mmCIF file with all atom_site columns, C-alpha atoms in Angstrom:
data_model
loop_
_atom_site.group_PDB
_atom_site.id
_atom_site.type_symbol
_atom_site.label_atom_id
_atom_site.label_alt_id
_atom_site.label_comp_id
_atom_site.label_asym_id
_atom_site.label_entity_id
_atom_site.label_seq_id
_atom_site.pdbx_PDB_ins_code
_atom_site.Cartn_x
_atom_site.Cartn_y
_atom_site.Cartn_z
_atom_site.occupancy
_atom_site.B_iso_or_equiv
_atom_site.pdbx_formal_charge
_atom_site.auth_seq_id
_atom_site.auth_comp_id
_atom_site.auth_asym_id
_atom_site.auth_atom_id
_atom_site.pdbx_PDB_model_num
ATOM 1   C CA . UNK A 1 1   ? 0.000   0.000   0.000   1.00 80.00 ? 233 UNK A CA 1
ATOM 2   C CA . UNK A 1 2   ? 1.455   3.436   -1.002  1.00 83.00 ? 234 UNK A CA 1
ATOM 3   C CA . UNK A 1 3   ? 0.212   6.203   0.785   1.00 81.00 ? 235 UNK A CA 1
ATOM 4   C CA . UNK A 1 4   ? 1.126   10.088  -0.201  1.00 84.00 ? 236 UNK A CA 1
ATOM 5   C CA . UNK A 1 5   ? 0.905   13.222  1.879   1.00 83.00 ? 237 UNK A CA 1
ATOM 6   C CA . UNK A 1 6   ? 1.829   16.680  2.149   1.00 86.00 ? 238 UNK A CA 1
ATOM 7   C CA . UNK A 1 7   ? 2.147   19.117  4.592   1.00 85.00 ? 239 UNK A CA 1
ATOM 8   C CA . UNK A 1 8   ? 3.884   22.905  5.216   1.00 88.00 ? 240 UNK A CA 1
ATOM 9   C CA . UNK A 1 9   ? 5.873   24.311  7.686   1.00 86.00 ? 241 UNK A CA 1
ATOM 10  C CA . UNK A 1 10  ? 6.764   27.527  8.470   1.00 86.00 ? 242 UNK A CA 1
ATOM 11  C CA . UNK A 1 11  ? 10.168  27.436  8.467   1.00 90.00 ? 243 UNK A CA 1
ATOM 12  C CA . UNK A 1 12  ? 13.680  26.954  6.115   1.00 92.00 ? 244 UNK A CA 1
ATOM 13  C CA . UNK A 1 13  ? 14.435  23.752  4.875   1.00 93.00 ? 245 UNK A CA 1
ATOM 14  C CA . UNK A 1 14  ? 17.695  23.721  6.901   1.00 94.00 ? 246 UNK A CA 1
ATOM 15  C CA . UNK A 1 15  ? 16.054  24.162  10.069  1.00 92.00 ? 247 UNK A CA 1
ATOM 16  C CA . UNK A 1 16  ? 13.358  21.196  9.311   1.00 92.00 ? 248 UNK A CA 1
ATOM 17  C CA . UNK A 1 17  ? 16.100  18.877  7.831   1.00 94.00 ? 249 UNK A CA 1
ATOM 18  C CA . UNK A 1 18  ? 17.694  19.218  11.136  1.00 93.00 ? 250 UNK A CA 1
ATOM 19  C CA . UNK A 1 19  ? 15.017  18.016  13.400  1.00 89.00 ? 251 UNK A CA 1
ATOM 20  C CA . UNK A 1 20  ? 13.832  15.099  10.935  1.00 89.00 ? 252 UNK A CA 1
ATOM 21  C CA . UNK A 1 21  ? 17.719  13.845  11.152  1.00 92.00 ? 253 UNK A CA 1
ATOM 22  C CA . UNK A 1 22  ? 17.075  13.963  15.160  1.00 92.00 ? 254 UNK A CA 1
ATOM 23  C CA . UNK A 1 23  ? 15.081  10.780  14.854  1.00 91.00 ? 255 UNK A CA 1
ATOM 24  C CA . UNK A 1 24  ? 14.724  10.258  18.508  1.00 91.00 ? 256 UNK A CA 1
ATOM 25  C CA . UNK A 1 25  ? 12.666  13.635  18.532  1.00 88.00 ? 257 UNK A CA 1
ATOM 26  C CA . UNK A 1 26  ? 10.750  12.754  15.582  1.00 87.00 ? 258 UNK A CA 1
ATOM 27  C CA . UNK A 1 27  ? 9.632   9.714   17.087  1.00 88.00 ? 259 UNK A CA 1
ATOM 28  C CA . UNK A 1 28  ? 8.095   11.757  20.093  1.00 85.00 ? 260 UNK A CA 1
ATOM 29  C CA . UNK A 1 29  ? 5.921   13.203  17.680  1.00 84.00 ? 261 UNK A CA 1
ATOM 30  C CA . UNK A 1 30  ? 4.640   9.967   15.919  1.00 83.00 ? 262 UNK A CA 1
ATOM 31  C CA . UNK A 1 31  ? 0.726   9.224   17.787  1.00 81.00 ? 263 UNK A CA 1
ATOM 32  C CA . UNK A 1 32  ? 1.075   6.482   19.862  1.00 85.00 ? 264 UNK A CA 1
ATOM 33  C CA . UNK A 1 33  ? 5.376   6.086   19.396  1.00 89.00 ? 265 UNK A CA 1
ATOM 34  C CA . UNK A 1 34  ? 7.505   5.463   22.692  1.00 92.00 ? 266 UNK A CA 1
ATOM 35  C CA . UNK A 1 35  ? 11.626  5.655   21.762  1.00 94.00 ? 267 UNK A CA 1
ATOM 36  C CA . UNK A 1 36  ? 12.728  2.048   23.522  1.00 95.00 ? 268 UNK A CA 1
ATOM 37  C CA . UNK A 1 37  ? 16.473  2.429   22.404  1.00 96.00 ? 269 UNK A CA 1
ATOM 38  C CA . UNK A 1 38  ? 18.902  4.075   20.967  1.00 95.00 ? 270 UNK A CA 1
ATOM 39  C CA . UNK A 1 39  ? 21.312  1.131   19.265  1.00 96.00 ? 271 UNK A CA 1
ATOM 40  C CA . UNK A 1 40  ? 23.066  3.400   17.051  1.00 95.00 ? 272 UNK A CA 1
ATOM 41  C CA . UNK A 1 41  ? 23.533  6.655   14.984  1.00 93.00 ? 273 UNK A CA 1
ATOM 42  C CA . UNK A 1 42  ? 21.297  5.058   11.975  1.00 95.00 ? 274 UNK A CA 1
ATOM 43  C CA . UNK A 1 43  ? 19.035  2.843   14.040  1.00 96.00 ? 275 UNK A CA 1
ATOM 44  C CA . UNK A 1 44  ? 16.617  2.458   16.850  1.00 96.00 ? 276 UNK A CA 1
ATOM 45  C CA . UNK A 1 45  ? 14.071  0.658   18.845  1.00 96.00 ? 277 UNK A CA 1
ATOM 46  C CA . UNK A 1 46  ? 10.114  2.187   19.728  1.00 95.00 ? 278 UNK A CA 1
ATOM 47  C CA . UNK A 1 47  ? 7.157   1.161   21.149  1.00 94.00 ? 279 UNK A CA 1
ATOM 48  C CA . UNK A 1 48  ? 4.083   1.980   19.409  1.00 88.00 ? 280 UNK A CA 1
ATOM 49  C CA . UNK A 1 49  ? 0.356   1.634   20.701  1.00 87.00 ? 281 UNK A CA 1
ATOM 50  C CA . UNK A 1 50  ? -2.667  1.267   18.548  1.00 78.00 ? 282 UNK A CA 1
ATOM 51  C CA . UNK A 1 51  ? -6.337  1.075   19.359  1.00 71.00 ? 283 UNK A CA 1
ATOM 52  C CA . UNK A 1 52  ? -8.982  0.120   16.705  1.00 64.00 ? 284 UNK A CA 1
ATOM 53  C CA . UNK A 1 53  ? -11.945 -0.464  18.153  1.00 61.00 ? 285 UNK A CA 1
ATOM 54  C CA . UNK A 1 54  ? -12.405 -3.059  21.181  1.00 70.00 ? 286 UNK A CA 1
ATOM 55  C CA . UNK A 1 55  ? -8.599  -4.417  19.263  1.00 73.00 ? 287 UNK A CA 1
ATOM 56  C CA . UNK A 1 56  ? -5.642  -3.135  21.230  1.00 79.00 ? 288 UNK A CA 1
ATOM 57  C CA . UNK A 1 57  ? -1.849  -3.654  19.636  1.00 82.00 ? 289 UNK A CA 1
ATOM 58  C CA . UNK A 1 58  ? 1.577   -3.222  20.430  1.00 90.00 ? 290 UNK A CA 1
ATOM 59  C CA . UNK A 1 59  ? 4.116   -2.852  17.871  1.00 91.00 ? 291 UNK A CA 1
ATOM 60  C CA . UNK A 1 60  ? 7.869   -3.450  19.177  1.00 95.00 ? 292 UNK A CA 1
ATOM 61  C CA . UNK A 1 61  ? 9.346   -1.679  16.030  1.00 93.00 ? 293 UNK A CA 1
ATOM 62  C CA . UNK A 1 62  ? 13.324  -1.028  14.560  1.00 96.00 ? 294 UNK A CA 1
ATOM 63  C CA . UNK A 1 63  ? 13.630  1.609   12.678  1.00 94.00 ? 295 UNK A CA 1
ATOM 64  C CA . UNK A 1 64  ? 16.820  2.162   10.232  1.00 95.00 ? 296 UNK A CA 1
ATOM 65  C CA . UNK A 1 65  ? 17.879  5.208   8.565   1.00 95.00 ? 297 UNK A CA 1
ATOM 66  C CA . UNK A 1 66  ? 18.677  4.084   5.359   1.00 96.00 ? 298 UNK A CA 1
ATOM 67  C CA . UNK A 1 67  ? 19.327  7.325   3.146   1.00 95.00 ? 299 UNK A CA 1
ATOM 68  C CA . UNK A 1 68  ? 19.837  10.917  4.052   1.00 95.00 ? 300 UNK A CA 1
ATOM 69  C CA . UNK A 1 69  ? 21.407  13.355  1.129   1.00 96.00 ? 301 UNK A CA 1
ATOM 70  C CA . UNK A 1 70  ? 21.815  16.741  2.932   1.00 94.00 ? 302 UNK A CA 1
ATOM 71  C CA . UNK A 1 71  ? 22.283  18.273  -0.302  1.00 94.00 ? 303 UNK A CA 1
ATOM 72  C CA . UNK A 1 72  ? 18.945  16.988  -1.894  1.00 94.00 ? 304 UNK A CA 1
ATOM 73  C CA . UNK A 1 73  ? 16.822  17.088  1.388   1.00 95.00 ? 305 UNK A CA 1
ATOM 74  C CA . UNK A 1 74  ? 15.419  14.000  0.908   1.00 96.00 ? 306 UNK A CA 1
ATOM 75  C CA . UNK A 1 75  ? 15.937  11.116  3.625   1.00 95.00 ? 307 UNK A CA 1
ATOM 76  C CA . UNK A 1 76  ? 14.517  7.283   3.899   1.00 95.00 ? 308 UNK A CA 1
ATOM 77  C CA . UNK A 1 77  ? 13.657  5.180   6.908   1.00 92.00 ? 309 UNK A CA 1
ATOM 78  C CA . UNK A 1 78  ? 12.786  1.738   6.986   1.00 93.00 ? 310 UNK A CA 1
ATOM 79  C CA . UNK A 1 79  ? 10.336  -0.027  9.911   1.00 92.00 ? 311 UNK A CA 1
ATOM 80  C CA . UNK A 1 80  ? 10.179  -3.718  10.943  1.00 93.00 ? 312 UNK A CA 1
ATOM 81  C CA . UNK A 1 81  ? 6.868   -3.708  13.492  1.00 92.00 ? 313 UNK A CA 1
ATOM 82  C CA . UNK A 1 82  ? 5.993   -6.977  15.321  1.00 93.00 ? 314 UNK A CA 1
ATOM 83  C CA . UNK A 1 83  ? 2.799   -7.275  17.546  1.00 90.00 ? 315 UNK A CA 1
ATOM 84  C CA . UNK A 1 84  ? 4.015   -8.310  20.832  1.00 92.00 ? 316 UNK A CA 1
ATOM 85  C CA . UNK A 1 85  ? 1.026   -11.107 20.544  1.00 89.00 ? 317 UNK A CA 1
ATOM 86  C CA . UNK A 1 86  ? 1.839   -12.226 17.472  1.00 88.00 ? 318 UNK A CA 1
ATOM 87  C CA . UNK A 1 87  ? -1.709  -10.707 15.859  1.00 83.00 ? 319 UNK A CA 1
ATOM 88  C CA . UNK A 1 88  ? 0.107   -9.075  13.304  1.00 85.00 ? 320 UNK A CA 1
ATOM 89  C CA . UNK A 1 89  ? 3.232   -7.630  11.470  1.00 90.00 ? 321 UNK A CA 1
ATOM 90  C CA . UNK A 1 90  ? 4.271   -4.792  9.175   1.00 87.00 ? 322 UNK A CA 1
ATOM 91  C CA . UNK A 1 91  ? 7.038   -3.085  7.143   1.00 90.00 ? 323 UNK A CA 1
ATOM 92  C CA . UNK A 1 92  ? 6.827   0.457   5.779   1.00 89.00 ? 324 UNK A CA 1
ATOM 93  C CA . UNK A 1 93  ? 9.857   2.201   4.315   1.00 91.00 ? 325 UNK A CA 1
ATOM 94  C CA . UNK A 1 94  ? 8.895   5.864   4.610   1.00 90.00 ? 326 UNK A CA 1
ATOM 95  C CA . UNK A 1 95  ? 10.982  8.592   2.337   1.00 93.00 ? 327 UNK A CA 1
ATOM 96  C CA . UNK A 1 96  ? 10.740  12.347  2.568   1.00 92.00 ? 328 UNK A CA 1
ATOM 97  C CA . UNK A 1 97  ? 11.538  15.312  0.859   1.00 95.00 ? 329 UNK A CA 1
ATOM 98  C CA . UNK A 1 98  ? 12.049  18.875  1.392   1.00 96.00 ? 330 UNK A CA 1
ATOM 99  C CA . UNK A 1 99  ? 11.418  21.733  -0.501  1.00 96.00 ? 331 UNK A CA 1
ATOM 100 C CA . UNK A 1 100 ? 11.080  25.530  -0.363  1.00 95.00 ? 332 UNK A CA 1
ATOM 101 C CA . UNK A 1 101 ? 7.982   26.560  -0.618  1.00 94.00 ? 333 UNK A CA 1
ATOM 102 C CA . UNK A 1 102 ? 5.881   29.971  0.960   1.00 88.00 ? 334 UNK A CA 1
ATOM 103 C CA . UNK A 1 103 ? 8.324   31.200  2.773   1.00 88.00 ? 335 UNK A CA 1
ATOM 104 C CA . UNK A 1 104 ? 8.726   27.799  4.138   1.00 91.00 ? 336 UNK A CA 1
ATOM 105 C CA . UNK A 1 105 ? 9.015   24.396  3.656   1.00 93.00 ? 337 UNK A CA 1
ATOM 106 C CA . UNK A 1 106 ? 7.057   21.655  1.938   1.00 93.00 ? 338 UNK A CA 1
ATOM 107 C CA . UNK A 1 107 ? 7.337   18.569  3.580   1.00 91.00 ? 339 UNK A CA 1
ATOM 108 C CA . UNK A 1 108 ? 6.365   15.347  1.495   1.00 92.00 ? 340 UNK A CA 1
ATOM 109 C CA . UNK A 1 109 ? 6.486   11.993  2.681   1.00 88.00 ? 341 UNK A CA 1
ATOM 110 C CA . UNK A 1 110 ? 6.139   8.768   0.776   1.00 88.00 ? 342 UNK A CA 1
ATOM 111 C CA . UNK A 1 111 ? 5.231   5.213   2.296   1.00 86.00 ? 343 UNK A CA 1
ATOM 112 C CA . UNK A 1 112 ? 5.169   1.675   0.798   1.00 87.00 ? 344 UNK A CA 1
ATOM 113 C CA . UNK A 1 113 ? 3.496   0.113   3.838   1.00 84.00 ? 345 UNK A CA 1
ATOM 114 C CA . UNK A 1 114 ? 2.705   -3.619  4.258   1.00 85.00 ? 346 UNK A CA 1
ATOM 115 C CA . UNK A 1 115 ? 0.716   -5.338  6.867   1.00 83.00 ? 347 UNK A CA 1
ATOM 116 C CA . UNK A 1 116 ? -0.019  -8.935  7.473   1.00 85.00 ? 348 UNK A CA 1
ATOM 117 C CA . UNK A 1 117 ? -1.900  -10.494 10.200  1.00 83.00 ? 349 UNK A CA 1
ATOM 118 C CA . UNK A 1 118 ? -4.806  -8.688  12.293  1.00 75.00 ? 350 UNK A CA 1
ATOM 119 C CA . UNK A 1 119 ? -4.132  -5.337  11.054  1.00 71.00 ? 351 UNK A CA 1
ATOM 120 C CA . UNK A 1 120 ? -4.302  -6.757  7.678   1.00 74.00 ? 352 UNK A CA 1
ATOM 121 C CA . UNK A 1 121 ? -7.952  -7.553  7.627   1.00 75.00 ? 353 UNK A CA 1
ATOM 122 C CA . UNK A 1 122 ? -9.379  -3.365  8.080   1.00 65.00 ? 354 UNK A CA 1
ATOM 123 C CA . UNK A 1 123 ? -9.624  -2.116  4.809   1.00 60.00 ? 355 UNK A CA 1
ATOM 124 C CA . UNK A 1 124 ? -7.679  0.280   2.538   1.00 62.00 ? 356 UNK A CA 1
ATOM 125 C CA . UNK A 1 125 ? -9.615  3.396   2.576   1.00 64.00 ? 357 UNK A CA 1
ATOM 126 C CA . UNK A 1 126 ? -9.741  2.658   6.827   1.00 63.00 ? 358 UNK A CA 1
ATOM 127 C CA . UNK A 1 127 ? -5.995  2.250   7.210   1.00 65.00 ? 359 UNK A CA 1
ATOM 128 C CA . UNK A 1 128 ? -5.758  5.345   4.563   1.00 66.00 ? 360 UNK A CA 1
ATOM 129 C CA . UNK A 1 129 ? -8.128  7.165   6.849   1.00 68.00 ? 361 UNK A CA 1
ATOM 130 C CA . UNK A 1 130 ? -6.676  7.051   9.512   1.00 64.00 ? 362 UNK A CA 1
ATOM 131 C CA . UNK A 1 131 ? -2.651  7.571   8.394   1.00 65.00 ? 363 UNK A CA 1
ATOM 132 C CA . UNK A 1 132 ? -4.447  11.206  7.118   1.00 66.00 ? 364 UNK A CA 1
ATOM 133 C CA . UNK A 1 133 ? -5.061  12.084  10.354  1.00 69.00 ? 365 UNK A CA 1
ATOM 134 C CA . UNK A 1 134 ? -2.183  10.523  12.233  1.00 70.00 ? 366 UNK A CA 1
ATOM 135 C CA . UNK A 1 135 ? 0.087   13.040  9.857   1.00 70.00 ? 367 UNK A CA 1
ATOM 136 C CA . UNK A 1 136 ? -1.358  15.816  10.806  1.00 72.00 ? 368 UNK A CA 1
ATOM 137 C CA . UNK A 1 137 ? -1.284  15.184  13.830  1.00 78.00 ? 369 UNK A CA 1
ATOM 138 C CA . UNK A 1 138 ? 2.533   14.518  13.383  1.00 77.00 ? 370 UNK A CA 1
ATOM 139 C CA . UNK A 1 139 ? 2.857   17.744  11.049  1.00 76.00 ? 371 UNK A CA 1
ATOM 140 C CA . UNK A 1 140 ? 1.429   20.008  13.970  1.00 81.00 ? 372 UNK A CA 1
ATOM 141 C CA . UNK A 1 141 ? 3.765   18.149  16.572  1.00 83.00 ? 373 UNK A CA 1
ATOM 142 C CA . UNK A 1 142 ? 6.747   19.240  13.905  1.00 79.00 ? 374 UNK A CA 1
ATOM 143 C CA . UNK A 1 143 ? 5.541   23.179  13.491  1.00 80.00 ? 375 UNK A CA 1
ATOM 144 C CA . UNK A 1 144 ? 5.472   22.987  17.466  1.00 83.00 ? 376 UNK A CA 1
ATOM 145 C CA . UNK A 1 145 ? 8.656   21.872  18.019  1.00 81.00 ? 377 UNK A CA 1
ATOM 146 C CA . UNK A 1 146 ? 9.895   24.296  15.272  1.00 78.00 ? 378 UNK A CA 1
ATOM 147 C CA . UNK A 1 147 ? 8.286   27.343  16.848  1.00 72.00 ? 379 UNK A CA 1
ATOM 148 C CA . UNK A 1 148 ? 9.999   26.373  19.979  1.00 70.00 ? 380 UNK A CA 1
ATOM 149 C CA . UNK A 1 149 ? 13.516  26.389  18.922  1.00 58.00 ? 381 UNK A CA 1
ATOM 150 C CA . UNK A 1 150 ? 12.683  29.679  16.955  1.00 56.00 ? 382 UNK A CA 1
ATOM 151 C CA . UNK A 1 151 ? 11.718  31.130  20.304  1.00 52.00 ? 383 UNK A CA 1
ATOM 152 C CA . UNK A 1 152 ? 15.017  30.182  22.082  1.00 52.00 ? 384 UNK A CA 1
ATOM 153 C CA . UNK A 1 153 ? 16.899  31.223  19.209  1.00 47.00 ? 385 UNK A CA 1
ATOM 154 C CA . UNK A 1 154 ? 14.925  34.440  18.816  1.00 46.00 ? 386 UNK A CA 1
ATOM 155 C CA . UNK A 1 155 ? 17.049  37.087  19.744  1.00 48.00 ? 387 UNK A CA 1
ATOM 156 C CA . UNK A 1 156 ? 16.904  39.043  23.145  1.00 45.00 ? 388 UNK A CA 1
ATOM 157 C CA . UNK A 1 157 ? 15.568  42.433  23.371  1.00 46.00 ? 389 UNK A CA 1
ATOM 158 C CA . UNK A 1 158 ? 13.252  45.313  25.340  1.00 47.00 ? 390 UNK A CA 1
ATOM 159 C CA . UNK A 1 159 ? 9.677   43.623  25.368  1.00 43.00 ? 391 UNK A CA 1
ATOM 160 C CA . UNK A 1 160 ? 6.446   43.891  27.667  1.00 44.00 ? 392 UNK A CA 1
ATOM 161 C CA . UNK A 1 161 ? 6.269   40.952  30.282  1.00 44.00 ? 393 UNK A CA 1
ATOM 162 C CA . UNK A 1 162 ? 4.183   38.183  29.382  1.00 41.00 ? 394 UNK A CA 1
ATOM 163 C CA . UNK A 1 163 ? 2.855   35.786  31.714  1.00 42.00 ? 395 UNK A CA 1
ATOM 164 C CA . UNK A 1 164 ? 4.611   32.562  31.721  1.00 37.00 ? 396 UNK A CA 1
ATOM 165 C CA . UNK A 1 165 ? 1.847   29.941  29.928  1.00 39.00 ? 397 UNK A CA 1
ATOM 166 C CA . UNK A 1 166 ? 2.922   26.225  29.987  1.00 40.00 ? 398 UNK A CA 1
ATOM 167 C CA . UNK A 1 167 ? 3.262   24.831  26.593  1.00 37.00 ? 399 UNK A CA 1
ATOM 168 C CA . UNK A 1 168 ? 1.273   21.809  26.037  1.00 40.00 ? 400 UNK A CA 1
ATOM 169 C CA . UNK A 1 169 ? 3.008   18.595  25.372  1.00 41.00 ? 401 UNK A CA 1
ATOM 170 C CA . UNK A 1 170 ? 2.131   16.528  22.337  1.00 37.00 ? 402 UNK A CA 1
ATOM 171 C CA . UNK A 1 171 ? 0.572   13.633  23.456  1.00 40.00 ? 403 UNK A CA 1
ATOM 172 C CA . UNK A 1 172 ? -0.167  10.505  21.529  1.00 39.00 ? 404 UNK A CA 1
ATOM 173 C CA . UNK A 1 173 ? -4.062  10.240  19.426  1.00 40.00 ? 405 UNK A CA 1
ATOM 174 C CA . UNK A 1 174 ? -5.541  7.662   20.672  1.00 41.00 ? 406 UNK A CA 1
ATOM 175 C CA . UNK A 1 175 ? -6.106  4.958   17.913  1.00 43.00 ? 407 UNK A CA 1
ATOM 176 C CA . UNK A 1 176 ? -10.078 4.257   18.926  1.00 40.00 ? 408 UNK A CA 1
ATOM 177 C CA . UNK A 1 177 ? -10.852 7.682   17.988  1.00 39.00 ? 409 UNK A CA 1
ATOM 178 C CA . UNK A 1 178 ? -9.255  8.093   14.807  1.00 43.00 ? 410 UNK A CA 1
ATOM 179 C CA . UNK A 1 179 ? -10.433 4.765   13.712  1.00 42.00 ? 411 UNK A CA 1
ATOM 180 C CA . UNK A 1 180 ? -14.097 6.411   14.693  1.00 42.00 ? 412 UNK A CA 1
ATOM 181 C CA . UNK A 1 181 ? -13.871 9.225   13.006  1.00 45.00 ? 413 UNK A CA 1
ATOM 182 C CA . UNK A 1 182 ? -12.586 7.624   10.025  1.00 45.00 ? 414 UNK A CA 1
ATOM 183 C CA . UNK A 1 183 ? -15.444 5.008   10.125  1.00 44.00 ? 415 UNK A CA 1
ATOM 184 C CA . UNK A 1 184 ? -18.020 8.121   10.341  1.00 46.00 ? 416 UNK A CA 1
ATOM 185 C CA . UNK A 1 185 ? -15.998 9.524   7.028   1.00 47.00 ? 417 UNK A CA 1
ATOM 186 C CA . UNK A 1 186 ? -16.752 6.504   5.216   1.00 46.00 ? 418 UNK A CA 1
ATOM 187 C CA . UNK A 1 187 ? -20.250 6.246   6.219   1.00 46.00 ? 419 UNK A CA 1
ATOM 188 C CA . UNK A 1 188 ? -21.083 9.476   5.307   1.00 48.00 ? 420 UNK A CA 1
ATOM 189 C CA . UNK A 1 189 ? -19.227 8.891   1.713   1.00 48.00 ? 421 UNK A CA 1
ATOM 190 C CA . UNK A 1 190 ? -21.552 5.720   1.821   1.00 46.00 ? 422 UNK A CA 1
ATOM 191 C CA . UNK A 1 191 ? -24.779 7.460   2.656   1.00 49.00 ? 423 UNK A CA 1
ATOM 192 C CA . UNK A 1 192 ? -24.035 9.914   -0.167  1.00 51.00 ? 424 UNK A CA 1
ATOM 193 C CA . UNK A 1 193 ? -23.422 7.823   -2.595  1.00 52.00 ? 425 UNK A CA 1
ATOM 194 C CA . UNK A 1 194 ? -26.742 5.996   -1.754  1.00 50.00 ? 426 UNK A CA 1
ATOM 195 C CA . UNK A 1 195 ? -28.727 9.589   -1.836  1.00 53.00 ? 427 UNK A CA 1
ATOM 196 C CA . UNK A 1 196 ? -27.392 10.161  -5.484  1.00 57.00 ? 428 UNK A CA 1
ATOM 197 C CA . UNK A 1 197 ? -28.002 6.693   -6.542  1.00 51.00 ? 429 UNK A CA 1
ATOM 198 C CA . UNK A 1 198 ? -32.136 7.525   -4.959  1.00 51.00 ? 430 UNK A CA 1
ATOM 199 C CA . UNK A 1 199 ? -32.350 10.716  -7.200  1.00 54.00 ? 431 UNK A CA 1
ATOM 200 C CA . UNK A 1 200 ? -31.035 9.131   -10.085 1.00 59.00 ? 432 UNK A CA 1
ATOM 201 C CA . UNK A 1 201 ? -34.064 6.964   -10.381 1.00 57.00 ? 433 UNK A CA 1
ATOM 202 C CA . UNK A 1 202 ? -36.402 8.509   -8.747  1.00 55.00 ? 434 UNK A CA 1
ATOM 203 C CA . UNK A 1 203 ? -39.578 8.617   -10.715 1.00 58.00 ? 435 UNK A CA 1
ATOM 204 C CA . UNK A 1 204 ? -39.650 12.118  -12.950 1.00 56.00 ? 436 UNK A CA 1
#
């Protein structure tokens, strides 16, 4: 299964090239992700959690950086998951690319994903559903992290007081409620297409 997506961020390709390389960060901002270990500069070890309904998995997971051309801006993990119950396996290798774009940076991100086993049996346009929503999720995690080291790195200078706010952490989405909302998507597409297919021959 290939899945596609796109997202912007407001801020130079240098700067975002430099947090994807930090995978360990980057894997803070995956939904449901949990850095394990650290085994080396190219590859490590996470936890990830997913909730589909009354299902519950855990994914012990080694991720590899295969490919990352500085020059180009374009880098290419690998994943090996394994349900820790044996109800299911998968392998994505996920490539991205960066380019200029508004004053920022386009961020798009490729994956060849195959599943076998209990996740296997939900359906394309569910599992498609649901990655949607799990990258934006990721993608705002990203522009927060970004707008946090532009903050630090902002220079200093005469400025009112502001209250100190505590910044929200990113926290994982759970899986139950993006598998909902992606099953209320579908419906609706279903209930649609049912309406039109009424009018259409619906005595004149």
């Amino acid at each position: 299964m290939r899945i596609e997506s796109s997202f912007h961020v407001p801020a130079t390709p240098e700067t975002v090239w430099d947090l994807l390389m930090d995978v360990p960060r980057v894997i803070g901002c995956m939904p449901g992700a949990e850095l394990t270990e650290v085994v080396d500069e190219t590859t490590w070890k996470a936890k990830v959690k997913v909730k589909l309904g009354p299902i519950g998995l855990t994914f012990a997971t080694d991720i590899k950086r295969d490919e990352a051309d500085s020059s180009a801006r374009r880098a290419r993990l690998s994943a090996r998951a394994r349900e820790v119950r044996g109800r299911g396996a998968g392998q994505a290798a996920i490539e991205s690319n960066l380019t200029p774009a508004g004053g920022g940076t386009q961020v798009d991100i490729v994956t060849d994903l195959t599943l076998s086993g209990t996740v296997a049996q939900y359906g394309r346009g569910m599992v498609e559903d649901v990655s949607s929503q799990l990258v934006g999720r990721f993608a705002d995690c990203l522009k927060e992290q970004l707008s946090a080291g532009e903050e630090e790195a902002a220079p200093a200078g005469p400025r009112a007081p502001q209250p100190a706010a505590p910044r929200p952490a990113a926290r994982p989405v759970g899986g139950l409620s993006l598998a909902l909302a992606a099953l209320a998507r579908s419906a609706g597409r279903s209930l649609r297409q049912l309406g039109q297919w009424i009018k259409e021959r619906r005595p004149q």
